[in-house]
C-alpha positions as a Markdown table, in Angstrom:
| # | Residue | x | y | z |
|---|---|---|---|---|
| 1 | Unk | -16.9 | -7.7 | -18.7 |
| 2 | Unk | -15.2 | -8.9 | -15.3 |
| 3 | Unk | -15.4 | -6.2 | -12.5 |
| 4 | Unk | -11.6 | -5.2 | -11.3 |
| 5 | Unk | -11.5 | -5.4 | -7.6 |
| 6 | Unk | -8.5 | -3.7 | -5.9 |
| 7 | Unk | -6.0 | -6.0 | -4.0 |
| 8 | Unk | -6.3 | -5.9 | -0.3 |
| 9 | Unk | -2.4 | -5.6 | -0.5 |
| 10 | Unk | -2.4 | -2.5 | -2.5 |
| 11 | Unk | -1.7 | 0.6 | -0.6 |
| 12 | Unk | -1.9 | 4.3 | -1.4 |
| 13 | Unk | 1.4 | 6.3 | -0.7 |
| 14 | Unk | 1.4 | 10.0 | -1.3 |
| 15 | Unk | 3.1 | 13.4 | -0.2 |
| 16 | Unk | 1.4 | 16.7 | 0.6 |
| 17 | Unk | 3.9 | 19.2 | -0.4 |
| 18 | Unk | 2.1 | 21.9 | 1.7 |
| 19 | Unk | 2.7 | 20.3 | 5.0 |
| 20 | Unk | 5.6 | 18.2 | 3.7 |
| 21 | Unk | 3.9 | 15.1 | 5.0 |
| 22 | Unk | 4.3 | 11.5 | 3.9 |
| 23 | Unk | 1.1 | 9.3 | 3.9 |
| 24 | Unk | 0.8 | 5.6 | 3.1 |
| 25 | Unk | -3.2 | 4.5 | 3.4 |
| 26 | Unk | -3.5 | 7.8 | 5.4 |
| 27 | Unk | -1.2 | 6.9 | 7.9 |
| 28 | Unk | 1.5 | 9.3 | 8.5 |
| 29 | Unk | 5.1 | 8.2 | 7.7 |
| 30 | Unk | 8.4 | 9.7 | 9.1 |
| 31 | Unk | 10.4 | 11.4 | 6.7 |
| 32 | Unk | 14.3 | 10.8 | 6.5 |
| 33 | Unk | 15.3 | 14.2 | 7.8 |
| 34 | Unk | 12.8 | 14.1 | 10.7 |
| 35 | Unk | 14.1 | 10.9 | 12.0 |
| 36 | Unk | 17.6 | 12.3 | 12.0 |
| 37 | Unk | 17.0 | 15.6 | 13.4 |
| 38 | Unk | 18.9 | 16.7 | 16.4 |
| 39 | Unk | 17.6 | 20.2 | 16.7 |
| 40 | Unk | 14.6 | 21.0 | 18.5 |
| 41 | Unk | 12.7 | 24.5 | 18.9 |
| 42 | Unk | 12.8 | 25.9 | 22.5 |
| 43 | Unk | 11.1 | 29.0 | 23.0 |
| 44 | Unk | 12.6 | 31.3 | 20.1 |
| 45 | Unk | 16.0 | 29.4 | 19.9 |
| 46 | Unk | 16.8 | 25.9 | 18.1 |
| 47 | Unk | 18.6 | 23.6 | 20.5 |
| 48 | Unk | 21.0 | 20.7 | 19.3 |
| 49 | Unk | 20.6 | 17.9 | 21.6 |
| 50 | Unk | 23.7 | 16.5 | 21.1 |
| 51 | Unk | 26.0 | 19.2 | 21.1 |
| 52 | Unk | 24.1 | 21.6 | 23.0 |
| 53 | Unk | 24.7 | 24.3 | 20.4 |
| 54 | Unk | 21.8 | 26.9 | 20.1 |
| 55 | Unk | 20.6 | 29.2 | 17.3 |
| 56 | Unk | 18.3 | 32.0 | 17.2 |
| 57 | Unk | 15.1 | 31.0 | 15.7 |
| 58 | Unk | 15.3 | 34.0 | 13.2 |
| 59 | Unk | 18.8 | 33.2 | 11.8 |
| 60 | Unk | 17.8 | 29.5 | 11.9 |
| 61 | Unk | 14.7 | 30.0 | 9.9 |
| 62 | Unk | 16.1 | 32.3 | 7.5 |
| 63 | Unk | 18.9 | 29.5 | 6.6 |
| 64 | Unk | 16.2 | 26.9 | 6.3 |
| 65 | Unk | 14.3 | 29.3 | 3.6 |
| 66 | Unk | 17.3 | 29.8 | 1.8 |
| 67 | Unk | 18.4 | 26.0 | 1.8 |
| 68 | Unk | 14.8 | 25.2 | 0.5 |
| 69 | Unk | 15.3 | 28.1 | -2.6 |
| 70 | Unk | 18.9 | 26.8 | -3.1 |
| 71 | Unk | 17.4 | 23.1 | -3.6 |
| 72 | Unk | 14.7 | 24.2 | -5.8 |
| 73 | Unk | 17.4 | 26.1 | -7.8 |
| 74 | Unk | 19.4 | 22.7 | -8.1 |
| 75 | Unk | 16.4 | 20.8 | -9.3 |
| 76 | Unk | 15.7 | 22.9 | -11.9 |
| 77 | Unk | 19.2 | 23.1 | -13.1 |
| 78 | Unk | 19.4 | 19.1 | -12.7 |
| 79 | Unk | 16.3 | 18.3 | -14.7 |
| 80 | Unk | 17.5 | 20.8 | -17.5 |
| 81 | Unk | 15.0 | 23.6 | -16.9 |
| 82 | Unk | 17.3 | 26.2 | -15.5 |
| 83 | Unk | 17.3 | 29.3 | -13.3 |
| 84 | Unk | 16.3 | 33.0 | -14.7 |
| 85 | Unk | 18.6 | 35.4 | -13.2 |
| 86 | Unk | 16.4 | 38.0 | -13.7 |
| 87 | Unk | 13.8 | 37.0 | -11.5 |
| 88 | Unk | 16.1 | 35.5 | -8.6 |
| 89 | Unk | 16.5 | 36.8 | -5.3 |
| 90 | Unk | 19.8 | 38.9 | -5.0 |
| 91 | Unk | 20.7 | 36.7 | -1.7 |
| 92 | Unk | 20.4 | 33.7 | -4.2 |
| 93 | Unk | 22.6 | 34.8 | -7.0 |
| 94 | Unk | 25.9 | 33.7 | -5.0 |
| 95 | Unk | 24.8 | 29.9 | -5.0 |
| 96 | Unk | 23.6 | 29.9 | -9.0 |
| 97 | Unk | 27.1 | 29.7 | -10.2 |
| 98 | Unk | 28.4 | 26.7 | -8.0 |
| 99 | Unk | 25.3 | 24.8 | -9.2 |
| 100 | Unk | 25.9 | 25.9 | -12.7 |
| 101 | Unk | 29.5 | 24.7 | -12.3 |
| 102 | Unk | 28.7 | 21.5 | -10.8 |
| 103 | Unk | 26.4 | 20.6 | -13.8 |
| 104 | Unk | 29.1 | 21.6 | -16.3 |
| 105 | Unk | 31.7 | 19.6 | -14.4 |
| 106 | Unk | 29.9 | 16.4 | -13.8 |
| 107 | Unk | 26.9 | 16.5 | -16.5 |
| 108 | Unk | 24.6 | 14.7 | -14.2 |
| 109 | Unk | 21.9 | 12.5 | -15.7 |
| 110 | Unk | 19.2 | 11.9 | -13.6 |
| 111 | Unk | 16.8 | 9.0 | -12.7 |
| 112 | Unk | 15.4 | 10.3 | -9.8 |
| 113 | Unk | 15.3 | 13.9 | -8.5 |
| 114 | Unk | 13.2 | 14.9 | -5.3 |
| 115 | Unk | 10.8 | 12.2 | -6.1 |
| 116 | Unk | 8.7 | 11.2 | -2.8 |
| 117 | Unk | 9.7 | 7.4 | -2.3 |
| 118 | Unk | 8.8 | 5.1 | 0.6 |
| 119 | Unk | 10.1 | 2.0 | 2.3 |
| 120 | Unk | 6.4 | 0.4 | 3.1 |
| 121 | Unk | 8.3 | -2.6 | 5.1 |
| 122 | Unk | 10.4 | -0.4 | 7.5 |
| 123 | Unk | 7.9 | 2.5 | 7.1 |
| 124 | Unk | 9.6 | 5.7 | 6.3 |
| 125 | Unk | 9.7 | 8.0 | 3.4 |
| 126 | Unk | 11.8 | 10.4 | 1.8 |
| 127 | Unk | 13.0 | 12.7 | -1.3 |
| 128 | Unk | 16.3 | 11.8 | -2.5 |
| 129 | Unk | 17.9 | 15.0 | -4.2 |
| 130 | Unk | 19.4 | 12.9 | -6.9 |
| 131 | Unk | 19.9 | 9.5 | -8.0 |
| 132 | Unk | 21.7 | 9.0 | -11.5 |
| 133 | Unk | 24.9 | 9.0 | -13.3 |
| 134 | Unk | 27.4 | 11.4 | -13.2 |
| 135 | Unk | 30.6 | 12.0 | -15.4 |
| 136 | Unk | 33.8 | 10.1 | -14.1 |
| 137 | Unk | 31.8 | 7.8 | -11.7 |
| 138 | Unk | 31.4 | 4.5 | -12.8 |
| 139 | Unk | 28.4 | 3.3 | -10.7 |
| 140 | Unk | 25.1 | 5.2 | -10.0 |
| 141 | Unk | 25.4 | 8.1 | -7.8 |
| 142 | Unk | 23.2 | 9.2 | -5.0 |
| 143 | Unk | 23.9 | 12.6 | -3.7 |
| 144 | Unk | 22.2 | 15.1 | -1.0 |
| 145 | Unk | 22.7 | 18.7 | -1.6 |
| 146 | Unk | 23.8 | 21.3 | 1.2 |
| 147 | Unk | 23.9 | 24.8 | 1.4 |
| 148 | Unk | 24.4 | 24.8 | 5.2 |
| 149 | Unk | 25.6 | 22.3 | 8.0 |
| 150 | Unk | 26.4 | 18.7 | 6.9 |
| 151 | Unk | 24.2 | 17.2 | 9.4 |
| 152 | Unk | 23.9 | 13.5 | 9.5 |
| 153 | Unk | 24.2 | 13.3 | 5.7 |
| 154 | Unk | 26.0 | 9.7 | 5.7 |
| 155 | Unk | 23.0 | 8.2 | 7.5 |
| 156 | Unk | 20.7 | 10.3 | 5.5 |
| 157 | Unk | 22.0 | 9.2 | 1.8 |
| 158 | Unk | 22.1 | 5.7 | 3.3 |
| 159 | Unk | 18.2 | 6.0 | 4.0 |
| 160 | Unk | 17.8 | 7.4 | 0.5 |
| 161 | Unk | 19.8 | 4.7 | -1.0 |
| 162 | Unk | 17.7 | 2.2 | 0.3 |
| 163 | Unk | 14.4 | 4.2 | -1.0 |
| 164 | Unk | 16.2 | 4.5 | -4.3 |
| 165 | Unk | 16.8 | 0.6 | -4.5 |
| 166 | Unk | 13.3 | -0.3 | -3.8 |
| 167 | Unk | 12.2 | 2.3 | -6.4 |
| 168 | Unk | 14.6 | 1.4 | -9.1 |
| 169 | Unk | 15.1 | -2.4 | -8.3 |
| 170 | Unk | 19.1 | -1.5 | -8.5 |
| 171 | Unk | 21.1 | -4.5 | -6.7 |
| 172 | Unk | 24.5 | -3.5 | -7.5 |
| 173 | Unk | 26.9 | -0.8 | -6.3 |
| 174 | Unk | 25.5 | 2.5 | -5.6 |
| 175 | Unk | 28.1 | 5.4 | -4.6 |
| 176 | Unk | 26.8 | 8.1 | -2.2 |
| 177 | Unk | 28.1 | 11.7 | -2.4 |
| 178 | Unk | 27.4 | 15.1 | -0.5 |
| 179 | Unk | 27.3 | 18.2 | -2.5 |
| 180 | Unk | 28.0 | 21.0 | -0.7 |
| 181 | Unk | 26.9 | 24.5 | -2.2 |
| 182 | Unk | 28.4 | 27.7 | -1.0 |
| 183 | Unk | 28.7 | 31.2 | -2.4 |
| 184 | Unk | 32.5 | 30.6 | -2.9 |
| 185 | Unk | 32.0 | 27.3 | -4.8 |
| 186 | Unk | 31.1 | 23.5 | -4.7 |
| 187 | Unk | 32.4 | 20.7 | -3.1 |
| 188 | Unk | 31.6 | 17.0 | -4.4 |
| 189 | Unk | 32.7 | 14.4 | -1.9 |
| 190 | Unk | 32.3 | 10.7 | -1.7 |
| 191 | Unk | 31.0 | 9.7 | 1.6 |
| 192 | Unk | 29.5 | 6.4 | 3.5 |
| 193 | Unk | 30.2 | 3.5 | 5.4 |
| 194 | Unk | 28.4 | 0.1 | 5.7 |
| 195 | Unk | 27.2 | 1.1 | 9.2 |
| 196 | Unk | 25.5 | 4.3 | 8.0 |
| 197 | Unk | 21.8 | 2.5 | 7.3 |
| 198 | Unk | 22.3 | 0.6 | 10.6 |
| 199 | Unk | 22.5 | 4.0 | 12.3 |
| 200 | Unk | 19.5 | 5.2 | 10.4 |
| 201 | Unk | 17.3 | 2.3 | 11.3 |
| 202 | Unk | 18.3 | 2.6 | 15.2 |
| 203 | Unk | 17.3 | 6.0 | 14.7 |
| 204 | Unk | 14.1 | 5.3 | 13.1 |
| 205 | Unk | 13.4 | 2.4 | 15.7 |
| 206 | Unk | 13.9 | 5.0 | 18.4 |
| 207 | Unk | 11.5 | 7.3 | 16.6 |
| 208 | Unk | 8.8 | 5.0 | 16.4 |
| 209 | Unk | 9.1 | 3.8 | 19.9 |
| 210 | Unk | 9.2 | 7.1 | 21.4 |
| 211 | Unk | 6.0 | 8.0 | 19.8 |
| 212 | Unk | 4.2 | 4.6 | 20.1 |
| 213 | Unk | 4.1 | 3.9 | 16.4 |
């Protein structure tokens, strides 16, 4: 039997969930949210380099933990597993109904949900919250969910769109949306301009340049 030899062009992409780090052949790839982040921790506060806004560290980190938990709830609902209210922390209960209402209203059918992906040419990675079909929208939809500030959601979804195209081979239109999840309800809004991905690529180039990558 002829021995199979791995091609020199083959590469190994992996994601470490414990450190939220992406690797390509053991080289760390920057994530989309890292590239676009405008917030830096200075002492015990978080500082926005564009607006000058500051947020106490304990408040920022509590909001970050809540946001991660809301994303976990959304993922479970999107894949059809659902969330058991009996074991849910009381602080998260107000976010579950808007998620369930969105699922009922738009009946999303997923192709990708938080799957780690990378662009081996541009050398970045990320996990799109959702790519698939939703009720009432003709084209495939890529959306990012937020329970707090929207941030750079237009550039963020454009970077994820590129990753989804690489993964699925999609050449036709993809509609980008922002899903805002608040205790008072959800908001599902179409977003995006042709300049968004150019902006992301510019930020990616700056990120790499500043770090000598």
